[in-house]
Coordinates of C-alpha atoms and ligand atoms in Angstrom, one line a residue:
X199 CA 0.0 0.0 0.0
X200 CA 1.4 3.4 -1.0
X201 CA 2.1 5.6 2.0
X202 CA 0.0 8.4 0.4
X203 CA -3.1 6.2 0.5
X204 CA -2.8 5.6 4.2
X205 CA -5.4 7.0 6.5
X206 CA -2.7 9.1 8.2
X207 CA -2.0 11.0 5.0
X208 CA -5.6 11.2 4.0
X209 CA -6.4 12.8 7.3
X210 CA -3.4 15.2 7.1
X211 CA -4.4 16.3 3.6
X212 CA -8.0 16.7 4.7
X213 CA -6.9 18.8 7.6
X214 CA -4.7 20.9 5.4
X215 CA -7.4 21.3 2.8
X216 CA -9.9 22.3 5.4
X217 CA -7.6 24.9 7.0
X218 CA -6.7 26.2 3.6
X219 CA -10.3 26.7 2.6
X220 CA -11.3 28.3 5.9
X221 CA -8.3 30.6 5.8
X222 CA -8.7 31.5 2.2
X223 CA -12.4 32.3 2.6
X224 CA -11.9 34.2 5.8
X225 CA -8.7 35.9 4.6
X226 CA -10.4 37.1 1.4
X227 CA -13.4 38.3 3.4
X228 CA -11.1 40.2 5.8
X229 CA -9.1 41.6 3.0
X230 CA -12.2 42.8 1.1
X231 CA -13.7 44.2 4.2
X232 CA -10.4 46.0 5.1
X233 CA -10.2 47.4 1.6
X234 CA -13.8 48.6 1.7
X235 CA -13.1 50.2 5.1
X236 CA -10.0 51.8 3.8
X237 CA -11.8 53.1 0.7
X238 CA -14.6 54.4 2.8
X239 CA -12.1 56.1 5.1
X240 CA -10.2 57.6 2.3
X241 CA -13.5 58.9 0.7
X242 CA -14.6 60.5 3.9
X243 CA -11.1 62.0 4.4
X244 CA -11.3 63.4 0.8
X245 CA -14.9 64.7 1.3
X246 CA -14.0 66.1 4.7
X247 CA -10.9 67.9 3.4
X248 CA -12.9 69.2 0.4
X249 CA -15.5 70.5 2.8
X250 CA -12.8 72.2 5.0
X251 CA -11.3 73.8 1.9
X252 CA -14.7 75.0 0.8
X253 CA -15.4 76.4 4.3
X254 CA -12.1 78.0 5.0
X255 CA -10.9 79.1 1.6
X256 CA -13.9 79.8 -0.6
X257 CA -15.9 81.4 2.2
X258 CA -12.8 83.3 3.5
X259 CA -10.4 85.4 1.5
X260 CA -11.3 85.1 -2.1
X261 CA -8.2 86.9 -3.3
X262 CA -5.6 84.7 -1.9
X263 CA -6.8 81.2 -2.6
X264 CA -3.3 79.7 -2.4
X265 CA -2.5 81.3 1.0
X266 CA -5.8 80.2 2.5
X267 CA -5.5 76.8 1.0
X268 CA -2.1 76.2 2.5
X269 CA -3.5 77.2 5.9
X270 CA -6.2 74.7 5.7
X271 CA -5.2 72.1 8.3
X272 CA -5.5 68.4 7.9
X273 CA -3.9 65.6 9.8
X274 CA -4.2 63.1 6.9
X275 CA -0.8 62.3 5.6
X276 CA -0.3 62.8 1.8
X277 CA -3.6 64.3 1.0
X278 CA -3.6 67.0 -1.6
X279 CA -6.0 69.8 -2.0
X280 CA -6.6 72.0 -5.2
X281 CA -8.9 74.7 -6.2
X282 CA -9.8 74.8 -9.9
X283 CA -11.9 77.3 -11.8
X284 CA -15.0 76.4 -13.7
X285 CA -12.9 75.7 -16.8
X286 CA -10.7 73.2 -14.9
X287 CA -7.6 75.3 -14.6
X288 CA -5.9 75.0 -11.2
X289 CA -5.9 78.2 -9.2
X290 CA -4.5 77.0 -6.0
X291 CA -2.8 73.8 -4.9
X292 CA -1.2 72.4 -1.8
X293 CA 1.4 70.6 -3.9
X294 CA 3.2 73.8 -4.9
X295 CA 3.7 77.1 -3.1
X296 CA 2.9 79.4 -6.0
X297 CA 1.9 79.5 -9.7
X298 CA 2.3 77.8 -12.0
X299 CA 0.0 75.3 -10.6
X300 CA -0.3 71.7 -11.9
X301 CA -3.0 70.9 -14.4
X302 CA -5.2 67.9 -13.8
X303 CA -7.3 65.8 -16.1
X304 CA -9.6 63.6 -14.1
X305 CA -13.0 62.0 -14.8
X306 CA -14.1 63.4 -11.4
X307 CA -13.2 67.0 -12.5
X308 CA -15.2 66.6 -15.7
X309 CA -18.2 65.4 -13.6
X310 CA -17.7 68.4 -11.2
X311 CA -17.6 70.8 -14.1
X312 CA -21.0 69.4 -15.0
X313 CA -22.2 70.1 -11.5
X314 CA -21.8 66.6 -10.0
X315 CA -19.5 65.7 -7.1
X316 CA -17.8 62.4 -7.6
X317 CA -14.9 60.1 -6.8
X318 CA -12.5 58.5 -9.1
X319 CA -9.8 55.9 -8.7
X320 CA -7.1 54.5 -10.8
X321 CA -5.9 57.9 -12.0
X322 CA -2.1 57.6 -12.5
X323 CA 0.5 60.3 -12.7
X324 CA 4.2 60.9 -12.1
X325 CA 4.8 62.9 -8.9
X326 CA 7.4 65.5 -8.3
X327 CA 10.0 62.8 -7.4
X328 CA 9.3 61.1 -10.7
X329 CA 7.5 58.2 -9.1
X330 CA 4.5 56.6 -10.7
X331 CA 1.5 57.1 -8.3
X332 CA -2.0 55.9 -8.4
X333 CA -4.5 58.3 -7.0
X334 CA -7.9 58.3 -5.4
X335 CA -9.5 61.6 -6.0
X336 CA -12.7 63.6 -5.3
X337 CA -14.0 66.6 -7.1
X338 CA -16.9 68.8 -5.8
X339 CA -18.3 71.8 -7.6
X340 CA -18.8 75.1 -5.7
X341 CA -21.8 77.0 -7.1
X342 CA -22.1 80.8 -7.1
X343 CA -25.2 82.7 -6.4
X344 CA -26.5 82.1 -9.9
X345 CA -26.2 78.4 -9.3
X346 CA -23.5 78.0 -11.9
X347 CA -20.3 76.1 -11.1
X348 CA -17.8 78.7 -10.1
X349 CA -15.0 76.6 -8.7
X350 CA -14.1 73.0 -8.3
X351 CA -12.5 71.7 -5.2
X352 CA -10.3 68.7 -6.1
X353 CA -8.7 66.6 -3.4
X354 CA -6.7 63.5 -3.9
X355 CA -4.9 60.8 -1.9
X356 CA -2.1 58.5 -2.8
X357 CA -3.9 55.1 -3.2
X358 CA -0.6 53.4 -3.0
X359 CA -0.5 54.0 0.7
X360 CA -3.8 52.2 1.1
X361 CA -2.5 49.4 -1.1
X362 CA 0.6 49.1 1.0
X363 CA -1.4 48.7 4.2
X364 CA -3.6 46.2 2.4
X365 CA -0.5 44.3 1.2
X366 CA 0.8 44.2 4.7
X367 CA -2.5 42.8 6.0
X368 CA -2.4 40.2 3.1
X369 CA 1.2 39.2 4.1
X370 CA 0.1 38.8 7.7
X371 CA -2.9 36.7 6.7
X372 CA -0.6 34.5 4.5
X373 CA 1.8 34.0 7.4
X374 CA -1.2 33.2 9.6
X375 CA -2.3 30.7 7.0
X376 CA 1.1 29.1 6.8
X377 CA 1.3 28.8 10.6
X378 CA -2.3 27.4 10.7
X379 CA -1.3 24.9 8.0
X380 CA 1.7 23.9 10.0
X381 CA -0.3 23.5 13.1
X382 CA -3.0 21.7 11.2
X383 CA -0.4 19.3 9.8
X384 CA 0.9 18.6 13.3
X385 CA -2.5 18.2 14.7
X386 CA -3.6 16.0 11.8
X387 CA -0.5 13.9 12.3
X388 CA -1.2 13.5 16.0
X389 CA -4.8 12.8 15.4
X390 CA -4.1 10.4 12.6
X391 CA -1.5 8.7 14.8
X392 CA -4.1 8.1 17.6
X393 CA -6.4 6.8 14.9
X394 CA -4.0 4.7 12.9
X395 CA -1.9 3.1 15.7
X396 CA -4.8 1.0 17.0
X397 CA -5.9 0.3 13.4
X398 CA -2.4 -0.9 12.6
X399 CA -2.4 -3.0 15.8
X400 CA -5.7 -4.5 14.6
X401 CA -4.3 -5.1 11.2
X402 CA -1.3 -6.9 12.7
X403 CA -3.6 -8.9 14.9
X404 CA -5.7 -9.9 12.0
X405 CA -2.6 -11.0 10.1
X406 CA -1.4 -13.0 13.1
X407 CA -4.8 -14.6 13.4
X408 CA -4.7 -15.6 9.7
X409 CA -1.4 -17.2 10.4
X410 CA -3.1 -19.3 13.1
X411 CA -2.2 -17.4 16.3
X412 CA -5.6 -17.2 17.9
X413 CA -4.4 -16.8 21.5
X414 CA -3.5 -13.1 21.1
X415 CA -5.4 -10.5 23.0
X416 CA -5.1 -6.9 21.8
X417 CA -5.1 -4.1 24.4
X418 CA -8.2 -1.9 24.4
X419 CA -6.9 1.6 25.0
X420 CA -10.0 3.7 24.5
X421 CA -13.8 3.4 24.8
X422 CA -14.4 4.9 21.3
X423 CA -15.4 3.1 18.2
X424 CA -11.9 1.8 17.6
X425 CA -11.8 0.6 21.2
X426 CA -15.1 -1.2 20.6
X427 CA -13.8 -2.6 17.4
X428 CA -10.7 -3.9 19.3
X429 CA -12.9 -5.6 22.0
X430 CA -15.1 -7.1 19.2
X431 CA -11.9 -8.3 17.6
X432 CA -10.7 -10.0 20.8
X433 CA -14.2 -11.5 21.3
X434 CA -14.1 -12.8 17.7
X435 CA -10.6 -14.3 18.2
X436 CA -11.7 -16.1 21.4
X437 CA -14.9 -17.4 19.8
X438 CA -12.9 -18.5 16.7
X439 CA -10.5 -20.3 18.9
X440 CA -13.3 -22.0 20.7
X441 CA -14.9 -23.0 17.5
X442 CA -11.7 -24.1 15.9
X443 CA -10.7 -26.2 18.9
X444 CA -14.2 -27.8 18.8
X445 CA -13.9 -28.5 15.1
X446 CA -10.4 -29.8 15.4
X447 CA -11.5 -32.1 18.3
X448 CA -14.3 -33.4 16.1
X449 CA -11.8 -33.7 13.2
X450 CA -9.4 -35.6 15.4
X451 CA -12.1 -38.0 16.5
X452 CA -13.1 -38.6 12.9
X453 CA -9.5 -39.0 11.9
X454 CA -8.9 -41.5 14.7
X455 CA -12.0 -43.3 13.6
X456 CA -11.0 -43.3 9.9
X457 CA -7.4 -44.2 10.8
X458 CA -8.4 -47.3 12.9
X459 CA -11.2 -48.5 10.8
X460 CA -10.8 -52.1 9.4
X461 CA -12.7 -50.9 6.3
X462 CA -11.0 -48.8 3.7
X463 CA -12.5 -45.4 3.0
X464 CA -11.9 -43.2 0.0
X465 CA -14.0 -40.2 -0.9
X466 CA -14.1 -38.3 -4.2
X467 CA -15.6 -34.8 -4.8
X468 CA -18.2 -34.4 -7.5
X469 CA -15.4 -33.1 -9.8
X470 CA -13.6 -36.4 -9.3
X471 CA -10.7 -35.3 -7.1
X472 CA -9.7 -37.5 -4.2
X473 CA -10.7 -35.9 -0.9
X474 CA -9.5 -38.4 1.6
X475 CA -8.2 -41.9 1.8
X476 CA -7.6 -43.8 5.0
X477 CA -4.6 -46.1 5.7
X478 CA -6.7 -49.3 5.4
X479 CA -7.8 -48.2 1.9
X480 CA -4.1 -47.5 0.9
X481 CA -3.1 -51.0 2.1
X482 CA -6.1 -52.7 0.5
X483 CA -5.5 -51.0 -2.9
X484 CA -1.7 -51.0 -2.6
X485 CA -1.9 -47.2 -3.1
X486 CA 1.3 -45.2 -2.8
X487 CA 0.4 -41.7 -4.0
X488 CA -2.9 -40.1 -3.2
X489 CA -3.1 -37.8 -6.2
X490 CA -5.5 -40.1 -8.1
X491 CA -8.8 -38.9 -9.4
X492 CA -12.0 -40.9 -9.9
X493 CA -11.3 -41.6 -13.5
X494 CA -7.8 -42.7 -12.6
X495 CA -9.2 -44.9 -9.8
X496 CA -11.7 -46.6 -12.1
X497 CA -9.1 -47.1 -14.8
X498 CA -6.3 -48.4 -12.4
X499 CA -8.6 -51.1 -10.9
X500 CA -10.4 -51.9 -14.1
X501 CA -13.8 -51.1 -12.5
X502 CA -16.3 -51.1 -15.4
X503 CA -19.4 -52.2 -13.6
X504 CA -21.4 -49.0 -14.3
X505 CA -19.8 -47.0 -11.5
X506 CA -19.8 -43.3 -12.3
X507 CA -19.5 -40.1 -10.4
X508 CA -22.9 -38.5 -10.8
X509 CA -24.8 -41.4 -9.3
X510 CA -27.0 -38.6 -7.7
X511 CA -30.0 -40.1 -6.0
X512 CA -29.3 -43.7 -7.0
X513 CA -28.8 -46.1 -4.1
X514 CA -25.3 -47.2 -3.3
X515 CA -23.6 -49.6 -5.7
X516 CA -21.7 -52.7 -4.6
X517 CA -19.0 -54.2 -6.8
X518 CA -16.1 -56.6 -6.4
X519 CA -12.7 -56.3 -8.1
X520 CA -9.4 -58.0 -7.8
X521 CA -6.2 -56.4 -6.5
X522 CA -3.3 -58.7 -6.8
X523 CA -4.3 -62.0 -5.1
X524 CA -7.0 -60.3 -3.1
X525 CA -10.6 -59.5 -3.8
X526 CA -11.9 -56.2 -2.8
X527 CA -15.6 -55.4 -2.2
X528 CA -16.4 -51.7 -2.8
X529 CA -19.6 -49.9 -2.0
X530 CA -20.1 -46.6 -3.8
X531 CA -22.4 -44.2 -2.0
X532 CA -23.2 -40.6 -2.9
X533 CA -23.1 -38.0 -0.2
X534 CA -25.0 -34.7 -0.1
X535 CA -24.6 -31.2 1.3
X536 CA -27.0 -29.3 3.6
X537 CA -29.4 -28.4 0.7
X538 CA -29.5 -32.0 -0.6
X539 CA -27.2 -31.4 -3.6
X540 CA -24.7 -34.2 -4.3
X541 CA -21.2 -33.3 -3.2
X542 CA -19.3 -36.5 -4.1
X543 CA -19.0 -40.2 -3.6
X544 CA -17.7 -42.3 -0.7
X545 CA -16.2 -45.6 -1.4
X546 CA -16.0 -48.2 1.4
X547 CA -13.6 -51.0 0.7
X548 CA -13.5 -54.5 2.3
X549 CA -11.1 -57.3 1.8
X550 CA -13.5 -60.1 0.8
X551 CA -10.9 -62.6 -0.2
X552 CA -11.6 -65.0 2.6
X553 CA -15.4 -64.6 2.1
X554 CA -15.1 -65.1 -1.6
X555 CA -12.9 -68.1 -1.0
X556 CA -15.4 -69.6 1.4
X557 CA -18.2 -68.8 -1.0
X558 CA -16.3 -70.4 -3.9
X559 CA -15.6 -73.4 -1.7
X560 CA -19.2 -73.7 -0.8
X561 CA -20.2 -73.5 -4.5
X562 CA -17.5 -76.0 -5.4
X563 CA -18.6 -78.3 -2.6
X564 CA -22.2 -78.3 -3.7
X565 CA -21.2 -78.9 -7.3
X566 CA -18.9 -81.7 -6.2
X567 CA -21.6 -83.4 -4.1
X568 CA -24.1 -83.1 -6.9
X569 CA -21.6 -84.5 -9.4
X570 CA -20.6 -87.4 -7.0
X571 CA -24.3 -88.3 -6.5
X572 CA -25.3 -87.9 -10.1
X573 CA -22.9 -90.6 -11.5
X574 CA -24.2 -93.5 -9.3
X575 CA -27.8 -92.2 -9.6
X576 CA -27.5 -92.2 -13.4
X577 CA -26.1 -95.8 -13.3
X578 CA -28.9 -97.0 -10.9
X579 CA -31.5 -95.3 -13.1
X580 CA -30.3 -96.7 -16.4
X581 CA -29.9 -100.2 -15.0
X582 CA -33.3 -100.2 -13.4
X583 CA -34.9 -98.9 -16.7
X584 CA -33.1 -101.6 -18.6
X585 CA -34.4 -104.2 -16.2
X586 CA -37.9 -102.8 -16.4
X587 CA -37.7 -102.8 -20.2
X588 CA -37.5 -106.6 -20.2
X589 CA -34.0 -107.5 -19.1
X590 CA -35.6 -108.9 -16.0
X591 CA -36.6 -111.9 -18.0
X592 CA -33.0 -113.0 -18.0
X593 CA -32.1 -114.0 -14.5
X594 CA -28.3 -113.8 -15.2
X595 CA -28.5 -110.2 -16.4
X596 CA -30.9 -109.4 -13.5
X597 CA -28.4 -110.7 -11.0
X598 CA -25.5 -108.8 -12.6
X599 CA -27.5 -105.6 -12.9
X600 CA -28.8 -105.8 -9.3
X601 CA -25.2 -106.3 -8.2
X602 CA -24.2 -103.1 -10.0
X603 CA -27.2 -101.3 -8.6
X604 CA -26.3 -102.5 -5.1
X605 CA -22.7 -101.4 -5.3
X606 CA -23.8 -97.9 -6.7
X607 CA -26.2 -97.6 -3.8
X608 CA -23.3 -98.6 -1.4
X609 CA -21.2 -95.9 -3.0
X610 CA -24.0 -93.3 -2.4
X611 CA -24.4 -94.5 1.1
X612 CA -20.6 -94.2 1.7
X613 CA -20.7 -90.7 0.3
X614 CA -23.6 -89.7 2.4
X615 CA -21.9 -91.3 5.5
X616 CA -18.7 -89.4 4.8
X617 CA -20.6 -86.1 4.2
X618 CA -22.5 -86.5 7.3
X619 CA -19.4 -87.1 9.3
X620 CA -17.7 -84.0 7.8
X621 CA -20.8 -82.0 8.5
X622 CA -20.7 -83.1 12.1
X623 CA -17.1 -82.0 12.3
X624 CA -18.0 -78.7 10.7
X625 CA -20.7 -78.2 13.2
X626 CA -18.6 -79.4 16.1
X627 CA -21.0 -82.1 16.9
X628 CA -18.5 -84.9 17.2
X629 CA -18.3 -86.4 20.6
X630 CA -14.9 -88.0 21.2
X631 CA -14.6 -90.8 23.7
X632 CA -10.9 -90.3 24.7
X633 CA -9.2 -93.3 26.1
X634 CA -5.6 -94.4 26.5
X635 CA -4.5 -96.3 23.4
X636 CA -1.4 -98.4 23.4
X637 CA -0.2 -98.0 19.9
X638 CA 2.1 -101.1 19.6
X639 CA -1.0 -103.3 20.0
X640 CA -3.3 -101.0 18.1
X641 CA -1.1 -100.8 15.0
X642 CA -0.3 -104.5 15.1
X643 CA -4.0 -105.2 14.9
X644 CA -4.5 -102.8 12.0
X645 CA -1.7 -104.5 10.2
X646 CA -3.4 -107.8 10.8
X647 CA -6.7 -106.5 9.4
X648 CA -5.2 -105.0 6.3
X649 CA -2.5 -107.7 5.5
X650 CA -5.0 -109.6 3.4
X651 CA -5.5 -106.6 1.0
X652 CA -1.7 -106.0 0.8
X653 CA -1.0 -109.6 0.1
X654 CA -3.6 -109.6 -2.6
X655 CA -1.4 -107.1 -4.4
X656 CA 1.8 -108.9 -3.4
X657 CA 2.7 -106.0 -1.2
X658 CA 4.6 -106.3 2.1
X659 CA 2.9 -104.5 5.1
X660 CA 5.1 -104.3 8.1
X661 CA 5.1 -102.6 11.5
X662 CA 8.2 -102.0 13.7
X663 CA 6.8 -102.1 17.2
X664 CA 8.6 -100.4 20.1
X665 CA 9.8 -102.4 23.1
X666 CA 8.2 -100.0 25.4
X667 CA 4.5 -99.1 25.4
X668 CA 3.4 -96.1 23.4
X669 CA 0.3 -94.6 24.9
X670 CA -1.7 -91.9 23.1
X671 CA -5.0 -90.3 24.1
X672 CA -7.7 -90.8 21.5
X673 CA -11.1 -92.1 20.5
X674 CA -10.5 -95.7 19.6
X675 CA -12.9 -95.8 16.6
X676 CA -11.8 -92.5 15.1
X677 CA -8.1 -93.2 15.5
X678 CA -8.8 -96.6 14.0
X679 CA -10.6 -94.9 11.1
X680 CA -7.7 -92.6 10.4
X681 CA -5.0 -95.3 10.5
X682 CA -7.2 -97.6 8.4
X683 CA -7.8 -94.9 5.8
X684 CA -4.1 -94.2 5.5
X685 CA -3.1 -97.8 5.3
X686 CA -5.8 -98.5 2.8
X687 CA -4.7 -95.6 0.7
X688 CA -1.1 -96.8 0.8
X689 CA -2.2 -100.2 -0.5
X690 CA -4.6 -98.6 -3.0
X691 CA -2.1 -96.1 -4.5
X692 CA 0.9 -98.5 -4.6
X693 CA 1.4 -101.0 -7.4
X694 CA 2.1 -104.7 -6.9
X695 CA 5.2 -105.7 -4.9
X696 CA 5.4 -102.4 -3.1
X697 CA 6.3 -102.3 0.6
X698 CA 4.4 -100.4 3.2
X699 CA 6.1 -99.8 6.5
X700 CA 4.4 -98.5 9.7
X701 CA 6.7 -97.1 12.3
X702 CA 6.5 -94.9 15.5
X703 CA 8.8 -91.9 16.1
X704 CA 8.7 -89.2 18.7
X705 CA 9.8 -85.7 19.5
X706 CA 9.3 -83.6 22.6
X707 CA 5.6 -83.1 22.1
X708 CA 4.4 -85.6 19.6
X709 CA 4.3 -89.3 18.9
X710 CA 4.5 -89.6 15.1
X711 CA 3.0 -92.6 13.4
X712 CA 4.4 -92.9 9.9
X713 CA 3.0 -95.0 7.1
X714 CA 5.6 -95.2 4.4
X715 CA 4.8 -96.7 1.0
X716 CA 6.9 -97.2 -2.1
X717 CA 3.9 -96.4 -4.3
X718 CA 3.2 -94.0 -7.1
X719 CA 3.8 -90.9 -4.9
X720 CA 2.1 -87.5 -5.3
X721 CA 3.4 -84.6 -7.3
X722 CA 4.4 -81.4 -5.6
X723 CA 1.5 -79.5 -7.0
X724 CA -1.1 -82.1 -5.8
X725 CA 0.5 -82.7 -2.4
X726 CA -0.9 -79.7 -0.5
X727 CA -4.4 -80.4 -1.9
X728 CA -4.9 -84.1 -1.0
X729 CA -6.6 -83.1 2.3
X730 CA -9.2 -81.0 0.4
X731 CA -12.7 -82.4 0.2
X732 CA -13.3 -84.3 -3.0
X733 CA -9.7 -83.8 -4.2
X734 CA -8.3 -86.8 -6.0
X735 CA -5.1 -86.9 -8.0
X736 CA -6.4 -89.5 -10.3
X737 CA -10.2 -89.2 -10.3
X738 CA -11.0 -92.3 -12.4
X739 CA -8.7 -94.5 -10.4
X740 CA -10.0 -93.3 -7.1
X741 CA -13.6 -93.8 -8.1
X742 CA -12.8 -97.2 -9.5
X743 CA -11.4 -98.1 -6.1
X744 CA -14.5 -96.9 -4.4
X745 CA -13.0 -93.7 -3.0
X746 CA -15.1 -90.8 -2.3
X747 CA -12.3 -88.2 -2.1
X748 CA -13.3 -87.4 1.4
X749 CA -11.2 -89.9 3.4
X750 CA -8.1 -87.7 4.0
X751 CA -10.3 -84.7 4.6
X752 CA -12.1 -86.6 7.4
X753 CA -8.8 -88.0 8.7
X754 CA -7.4 -84.5 9.0
X755 CA -10.5 -83.3 10.9
X756 CA -10.2 -86.2 13.2
X757 CA -6.5 -85.6 13.9
X758 CA -7.2 -81.9 14.5
X759 CA -10.1 -82.7 16.9
X760 CA -7.5 -84.7 18.9
X761 CA -5.2 -81.6 18.9
X762 CA -2.9 -83.5 16.6
X763 CA -1.9 -83.1 12.9
X764 CA -1.9 -85.1 9.7
X765 CA 0.9 -84.3 7.2
X766 CA 2.2 -85.9 4.1
X767 CA 5.6 -86.2 2.4
X768 CA 5.9 -87.5 -1.0
X769 CA 8.0 -87.8 -4.1
X770 CA 6.2 -88.5 -7.3
X771 CA 7.0 -92.0 -8.6
X772 CA 8.9 -93.0 -5.5
X773 CA 6.5 -93.2 -2.6
X774 CA 4.5 -91.4 0.1
X775 CA 4.8 -91.1 3.8
X776 CA 1.8 -90.1 5.8
X777 CA 2.4 -88.9 9.3
X778 CA -0.1 -88.8 12.2
X779 CA 0.9 -86.5 15.0
X780 CA -0.5 -87.4 18.4
X781 CA 0.3 -85.0 21.3
X782 CA 2.0 -86.7 24.2
X783 CA 0.0 -84.6 26.7
X784 CA -3.7 -85.5 27.1
X785 CA -5.5 -83.0 24.9
X786 CA -8.0 -80.6 26.4
X787 CA -10.8 -80.8 23.9
X788 CA -13.3 -78.2 22.8
X789 CA -16.8 -78.0 24.1
X790 CA -19.1 -80.0 21.9
X791 CA -22.3 -78.3 20.8
X792 CA -25.1 -80.8 20.3
Ligands
LIG1072 P1 -9.9 -91.3 -1.9 O1 -11.3 -91.7 -1.5 O2 -9.9 -90.9 -3.3 O3 -8.9 -92.3 -1.5 P2 -8.6 -89.7 0.0 O4 -9.1 -88.4 0.6 O5 -8.4 -90.8 0.9 O6 -9.6 -90.0 -1.1 O7 -7.3 -89.3 -0.8 C1 -7.3 -88.3 -1.6 C2 -6.3 -88.5 -2.8 O8 -5.0 -88.5 -2.3 C3 -6.5 -89.8 -3.4 O9 -7.4 -89.7 -4.5 C4 -5.1 -90.0 -4.0 O10 -5.0 -89.5 -5.3 C5 -4.2 -89.3 -3.1 N1 -3.5 -90.3 -2.1 C6 -3.8 -90.6 -0.8 N2 -3.0 -91.4 -0.3 C7 -2.0 -91.7 -1.2 C8 -0.8 -92.5 -1.2 N3 -0.4 -93.2 -0.2 N4 -0.1 -92.5 -2.4 C9 -0.5 -91.8 -3.5 N5 -1.6 -91.0 -3.5 C10 -2.4 -90.9 -2.4

């Protein structure tokens, strides 16, 4: 801001202008009045003198005008008196002592010759000292008895004197104006200072406030309007501080909430710019920079499910999109301002990978169950139809077909049994009857039961028993089911002449029962999946052998319900080792919900 535009200078200039106008008007008025008074004075002096001359000279000695004239006393300095005859020639004059008298040519004299007394000003002549003078003159006719003009009395004054005194007065007034201006300037400055200092303080305070310093309190120095303004300013600052702290508290609360939410939140303005993004959203989306607009967001994550910014009054839109290995569920909801106009969109993000996996698993499970049931059902149906269509006539075919129908029904029954068992594990409805099982005896018995199957394939099934008893805690039937399943698998998935060895090992916490075969083995890709429900490496082979694909899944559930584990090691083409881990400590089992 230029200094000349400040209030201080404006006030000073206003003051000076005011004083100048007042002084000029009053000075002019005084000067004009003085001039009028001077003029009036001079006129009356001239008239008075003319009267005196007329009384003393013309009414006295008519022969010696000059003598009488010189005797006429006046105390007015520089006034000249003359007597002229009716033709305008000077017959006596106070300017010279004797003839020749000076000749005058003056408008007033001409008027007097015509019988009229009058004044004239501005008549100029050069005086006896050769100086140019300006006169103020008065001529009055003196009439004789006949009424004609006999003489003219002509008085004049040096108007220069009057001008000099007027000039002096003007000078005095100019000096007074100058002093007044100086004083006005000082006063203006002082006044402006008292006005601008608090204003400057207020300005500084406002600047401070804009920079965030709301704790300042300005001093109130007066009770005038500026003082009131300062108090209002202080009040405003304190109110502002209160409001801001309230808002920031609220903001903090919201920030904490947003920061600690397990859901990701992103909001976009209606123009598409990103307004906020919380840390969870950044993690879920793998976002590094936050300068992404709505279009960029949609493009980056390939979202093309009809999501757009101006969803206005539409209800929120739920979509799912993949980010790396994860699946993100996003809900797009518009938000509005106080007057109900849409301001932008809030996107709430959730990691639904697990949910999606479970959902996919459920769908897959249902598909698998349907598929597993459909095959035997189709077989049963087609054989029954064939029998009904007349094949029943042939008892041999009937027996064969009924055998097939029977085994398919068995398969379905096994499937349903296994499914039921799994479902019980899922619903935690399996009641375990935990007892102490001596594994040397238990495993010897299993070997005995299964030897016949192994021998049928020319396989050797052996068990290396310990010299000391090995006691594990478990449900006899369930543990038997697991061991049987594993041994059966070893026999099933090994070719002729393979050897199957059962052994017991231990570490600090577990007894490990290993069933090692020299069978076909399982590839690395299949190995982690063999415990999944319905997973079979070779479907046709498994089915042909009456497997449901649920055996290992059930075995795993049983081991876990005993607080143990079931793991597998295998090399494709070489053989497989299945390991059952039984905790040495008696397991504390979960509550059963029935
Ligand atoms: P199944 O009823 O088909 O036997 P399981 O759950 O018992 O189902 O086994 C799942 C799959 O694991 C089997 O289909 C088979 O491919 C594989 N498997 C299990 N045990 C062995 C083993 N000892 N050697 C090779 N493959 C095996």
